[in-house]
Structure formats: C-alpha cells, structure tokens
Amino acid sequence: MPLYWTIDSKERLFTGSGEGDVTFADAMALLDALAGARAQSYRKLFDGRAVRSSMTGEELLTVCAKIRAIHEQGPVGALALVCTPEQTVTFAPLLGALAAADRPIKMFPGLRPANTWLAYQRS
C-alpha cells in the first residue's frame, strides 16, 4: 500500500503520506481508518508530493463522495496539504471535496511551513 498514516489521539493529529501509484482501494482504506478512529475532528497533515493517482474518474468521484460523507458526521479538523503545483490540477475534484468542509485548509510546498501552520490550528 503506497499510503501511510499515524493517528495520535493525545495530540489529536492525523499524519499521512504516500509514494507511488495510489489506487481506489488505497484511498478508501485511508478514509476508512480515519472514520473508524473517529479522527475526523483531528488536525490533519498529508504529504502527497510523491503520489500519483491510478484511479479512474469515477473512482475519484466516489472518493470525493466518501469524504463528504465523513464531513457530515461532525466537526472536521484543520487540514494542511503538502503537494506540487501539478497535483493541484490533477486532484482538483478531490481538493474541492476537501475544501467543502467548514474548517481551515491550506496547501504548502513543503513540510516545515505546513507543520508550523498546523500547530496553530488546535482542534
């Protein structure tokens, strides 16, 4: 699986990263872990600079629907995304679903500014 994550209940922080081709099953497993841990209100940091999507358009829309369903379960924590400019185009539908939640969200080119910003976003 090319996606990795840590859920820290003491810090109320979900940290994820990835590498290589991400499949529909990979994305759904990450979302299932987040929902299963009831961590949707936690602050989130995801470093996706090394991932590529191997999902079809239909699969990507299903992932977006799952994200929106998680948002409806209650408060959603701040999200810091580390990504490349090219990824913002490729993942535009996904970014739109993530931005729909009532929470702070910001994209960064590197981990240091993302961590700094996220430290001020207490859930």
PDB file of C-alpha atoms in Angstrom:
ATOM      1  CA  MET A   1       0.000   0.000   0.000  1.00  0.00           C
ATOM      2  CA  PRO A   2       1.516   3.346  -1.010  1.00  0.00           C
ATOM      3  CA  LEU A   3      -0.324   5.366   1.671  1.00  0.00           C
ATOM      4  CA  TYR A   4       0.863   5.546   5.269  1.00  0.00           C
ATOM      5  CA  TRP A   5      -0.645   7.260   8.284  1.00  0.00           C
ATOM      6  CA  THR A   6      -0.406   7.764  12.018  1.00  0.00           C
ATOM      7  CA  ILE A   7      -3.293   8.725  14.263  1.00  0.00           C
ATOM      8  CA  ASP A   8      -2.189  10.395  17.504  1.00  0.00           C
ATOM      9  CA  SER A   9      -5.179  10.637  19.851  1.00  0.00           C
ATOM     10  CA  LYS A  10      -3.228  12.541  22.514  1.00  0.00           C
ATOM     11  CA  GLU A  11      -2.226  15.304  20.075  1.00  0.00           C
ATOM     12  CA  ARG A  12      -5.470  14.919  18.093  1.00  0.00           C
ATOM     13  CA  LEU A  13      -3.380  14.717  14.927  1.00  0.00           C
ATOM     14  CA  PHE A  14      -3.688  12.573  11.790  1.00  0.00           C
ATOM     15  CA  THR A  15      -0.467  12.484   9.754  1.00  0.00           C
ATOM     16  CA  GLY A  16      -0.353  10.842   6.339  1.00  0.00           C
ATOM     17  CA  SER A  17       1.991  10.466   3.407  1.00  0.00           C
ATOM     18  CA  GLY A  18       2.308   8.404   0.293  1.00  0.00           C
ATOM     19  CA  GLU A  19       4.503   7.287  -2.551  1.00  0.00           C
ATOM     20  CA  GLY A  20       3.856   5.827  -5.964  1.00  0.00           C
ATOM     21  CA  ASP A  21       0.545   4.957  -7.582  1.00  0.00           C
ATOM     22  CA  VAL A  22      -2.478   5.290  -5.304  1.00  0.00           C
ATOM     23  CA  THR A  23      -5.428   3.066  -6.136  1.00  0.00           C
ATOM     24  CA  PHE A  24      -9.080   3.444  -5.246  1.00  0.00           C
ATOM     25  CA  ALA A  25      -8.658   0.745  -2.573  1.00  0.00           C
ATOM     26  CA  ASP A  26      -5.691   2.622  -1.060  1.00  0.00           C
ATOM     27  CA  ALA A  27      -7.644   5.881  -0.801  1.00  0.00           C
ATOM     28  CA  MET A  28     -10.700   4.170   0.669  1.00  0.00           C
ATOM     29  CA  ALA A  29      -8.546   2.336   3.250  1.00  0.00           C
ATOM     30  CA  LEU A  30      -7.116   5.655   4.452  1.00  0.00           C
ATOM     31  CA  LEU A  31     -10.593   7.193   4.730  1.00  0.00           C
ATOM     32  CA  ASP A  32     -11.944   4.097   6.487  1.00  0.00           C
ATOM     33  CA  ALA A  33      -9.094   4.286   9.023  1.00  0.00           C
ATOM     34  CA  LEU A  34      -9.789   7.976   9.644  1.00  0.00           C
ATOM     35  CA  ALA A  35     -13.517   7.376  10.125  1.00  0.00           C
ATOM     36  CA  GLY A  36     -13.006   4.175  12.128  1.00  0.00           C
ATOM     37  CA  ALA A  37     -10.745   6.001  14.587  1.00  0.00           C
ATOM     38  CA  ARG A  38     -13.318   8.813  14.818  1.00  0.00           C
ATOM     39  CA  ALA A  39     -10.497  11.196  13.956  1.00  0.00           C
ATOM     40  CA  GLN A  40     -12.369  13.489  11.558  1.00  0.00           C
ATOM     41  CA  SER A  41     -12.153  16.331  14.107  1.00  0.00           C
ATOM     42  CA  TYR A  42      -8.363  15.913  14.452  1.00  0.00           C
ATOM     43  CA  ARG A  43      -5.903  18.229  12.726  1.00  0.00           C
ATOM     44  CA  LYS A  44      -4.560  16.586   9.577  1.00  0.00           C
ATOM     45  CA  LEU A  45      -1.276  16.789   7.714  1.00  0.00           C
ATOM     46  CA  PHE A  46      -0.888  14.944   4.423  1.00  0.00           C
ATOM     47  CA  ASP A  47       2.289  14.946   2.340  1.00  0.00           C
ATOM     48  CA  GLY A  48       1.283  13.826  -1.125  1.00  0.00           C
ATOM     49  CA  ARG A  49       4.209  15.111  -3.163  1.00  0.00           C
ATOM     50  CA  ALA A  50       5.346  11.594  -4.090  1.00  0.00           C
ATOM     51  CA  VAL A  51       1.947  10.131  -5.024  1.00  0.00           C
ATOM     52  CA  ARG A  52       0.278   9.614  -8.376  1.00  0.00           C
ATOM     53  CA  SER A  53      -3.314   8.585  -8.868  1.00  0.00           C
ATOM     54  CA  SER A  54      -4.152   5.417 -10.734  1.00  0.00           C
ATOM     55  CA  MET A  55      -7.880   5.974 -10.137  1.00  0.00           C
ATOM     56  CA  THR A  56     -10.448   6.372 -12.866  1.00  0.00           C
ATOM     57  CA  GLY A  57     -12.588   9.498 -12.928  1.00  0.00           C
ATOM     58  CA  GLU A  58     -15.498   7.528 -11.495  1.00  0.00           C
ATOM     59  CA  GLU A  59     -13.353   6.167  -8.660  1.00  0.00           C
ATOM     60  CA  LEU A  60     -12.105   9.658  -7.828  1.00  0.00           C
ATOM     61  CA  LEU A  61     -15.710  10.895  -7.618  1.00  0.00           C
ATOM     62  CA  THR A  62     -16.546   8.007  -5.269  1.00  0.00           C
ATOM     63  CA  VAL A  63     -13.625   9.017  -3.034  1.00  0.00           C
ATOM     64  CA  CYS A  64     -14.959  12.595  -3.058  1.00  0.00           C
ATOM     65  CA  ALA A  65     -18.413  11.323  -2.020  1.00  0.00           C
ATOM     66  CA  LYS A  66     -16.844   9.363   0.857  1.00  0.00           C
ATOM     67  CA  ILE A  67     -15.004  12.495   2.020  1.00  0.00           C
ATOM     68  CA  ARG A  68     -18.248  14.481   2.002  1.00  0.00           C
ATOM     69  CA  ALA A  69     -19.989  11.710   3.967  1.00  0.00           C
ATOM     70  CA  ILE A  70     -17.245  11.877   6.612  1.00  0.00           C
ATOM     71  CA  HIS A  71     -17.715  15.654   6.803  1.00  0.00           C
ATOM     72  CA  GLU A  72     -21.397  15.123   7.632  1.00  0.00           C
ATOM     73  CA  GLN A  73     -20.534  13.041  10.713  1.00  0.00           C
ATOM     74  CA  GLY A  74     -19.492  16.053  12.783  1.00  0.00           C
ATOM     75  CA  PRO A  75     -16.813  18.725  13.166  1.00  0.00           C
ATOM     76  CA  VAL A  76     -13.807  18.413  10.851  1.00  0.00           C
ATOM     77  CA  GLY A  77     -10.277  19.416  11.876  1.00  0.00           C
ATOM     78  CA  ALA A  78      -7.858  21.686  10.028  1.00  0.00           C
ATOM     79  CA  LEU A  79      -6.035  20.228   7.016  1.00  0.00           C
ATOM     80  CA  ALA A  80      -2.520  21.044   5.793  1.00  0.00           C
ATOM     81  CA  LEU A  81      -1.766  19.535   2.370  1.00  0.00           C
ATOM     82  CA  VAL A  82       1.788  19.324   1.063  1.00  0.00           C
ATOM     83  CA  CYS A  83       1.670  18.966  -2.715  1.00  0.00           C
ATOM     84  CA  THR A  84       3.159  20.096  -6.003  1.00  0.00           C
ATOM     85  CA  PRO A  85       1.505  22.699  -8.254  1.00  0.00           C
ATOM     86  CA  GLU A  86       0.850  19.970 -10.840  1.00  0.00           C
ATOM     87  CA  GLN A  87      -1.034  17.894  -8.286  1.00  0.00           C
ATOM     88  CA  THR A  88      -3.481  20.722  -7.642  1.00  0.00           C
ATOM     89  CA  VAL A  89      -4.654  20.327 -11.246  1.00  0.00           C
ATOM     90  CA  THR A  90      -4.718  16.516 -11.233  1.00  0.00           C
ATOM     91  CA  PHE A  91      -6.555  16.306  -7.930  1.00  0.00           C
ATOM     92  CA  ALA A  92      -8.869  19.317  -8.409  1.00  0.00           C
ATOM     93  CA  PRO A  93     -12.100  17.341  -7.723  1.00  0.00           C
ATOM     94  CA  LEU A  94     -10.595  15.871  -4.565  1.00  0.00           C
ATOM     95  CA  LEU A  95      -9.368  19.274  -3.394  1.00  0.00           C
ATOM     96  CA  GLY A  96     -12.858  20.657  -3.967  1.00  0.00           C
ATOM     97  CA  ALA A  97     -14.377  17.955  -1.751  1.00  0.00           C
ATOM     98  CA  LEU A  98     -11.792  18.611   0.961  1.00  0.00           C
ATOM     99  CA  ALA A  99     -12.381  22.370   0.822  1.00  0.00           C
ATOM    100  CA  ALA A 100     -16.162  21.971   1.190  1.00  0.00           C
ATOM    101  CA  ALA A 101     -15.872  21.274   4.928  1.00  0.00           C
ATOM    102  CA  ASP A 102     -16.175  24.089   7.453  1.00  0.00           C
ATOM    103  CA  ARG A 103     -12.549  24.062   8.598  1.00  0.00           C
ATOM    104  CA  PRO A 104      -9.205  25.719   7.905  1.00  0.00           C
ATOM    105  CA  ILE A 105      -7.403  24.208   4.917  1.00  0.00           C
ATOM    106  CA  LYS A 106      -4.171  25.288   3.277  1.00  0.00           C
ATOM    107  CA  MET A 107      -1.732  23.892   0.710  1.00  0.00           C
ATOM    108  CA  PHE A 108       2.034  24.067   1.143  1.00  0.00           C
ATOM    109  CA  PRO A 109       5.117  23.292  -0.967  1.00  0.00           C
ATOM    110  CA  GLY A 110       6.960  21.701   1.978  1.00  0.00           C
ATOM    111  CA  LEU A 111       6.543  20.106   5.403  1.00  0.00           C
ATOM    112  CA  ARG A 112       8.086  22.829   7.549  1.00  0.00           C
ATOM    113  CA  PRO A 113       5.563  25.585   6.739  1.00  0.00           C
ATOM    114  CA  ALA A 114       2.727  23.036   6.854  1.00  0.00           C
ATOM    115  CA  ASN A 115       3.709  21.888  10.347  1.00  0.00           C
ATOM    116  CA  THR A 116       4.116  25.465  11.553  1.00  0.00           C
ATOM    117  CA  TRP A 117       0.668  26.462  10.291  1.00  0.00           C
ATOM    118  CA  LEU A 118      -0.980  23.306  11.633  1.00  0.00           C
ATOM    119  CA  ALA A 119       0.497  23.851  15.106  1.00  0.00           C
ATOM    120  CA  TYR A 120      -1.668  26.979  15.391  1.00  0.00           C
ATOM    121  CA  GLN A 121      -4.829  25.142  14.309  1.00  0.00           C
ATOM    122  CA  ARG A 122      -5.843  23.422  17.534  1.00  0.00           C
ATOM    123  CA  SER A 123      -8.943  21.239  17.410  1.00  0.00           C
TER     124      SER A 123
END
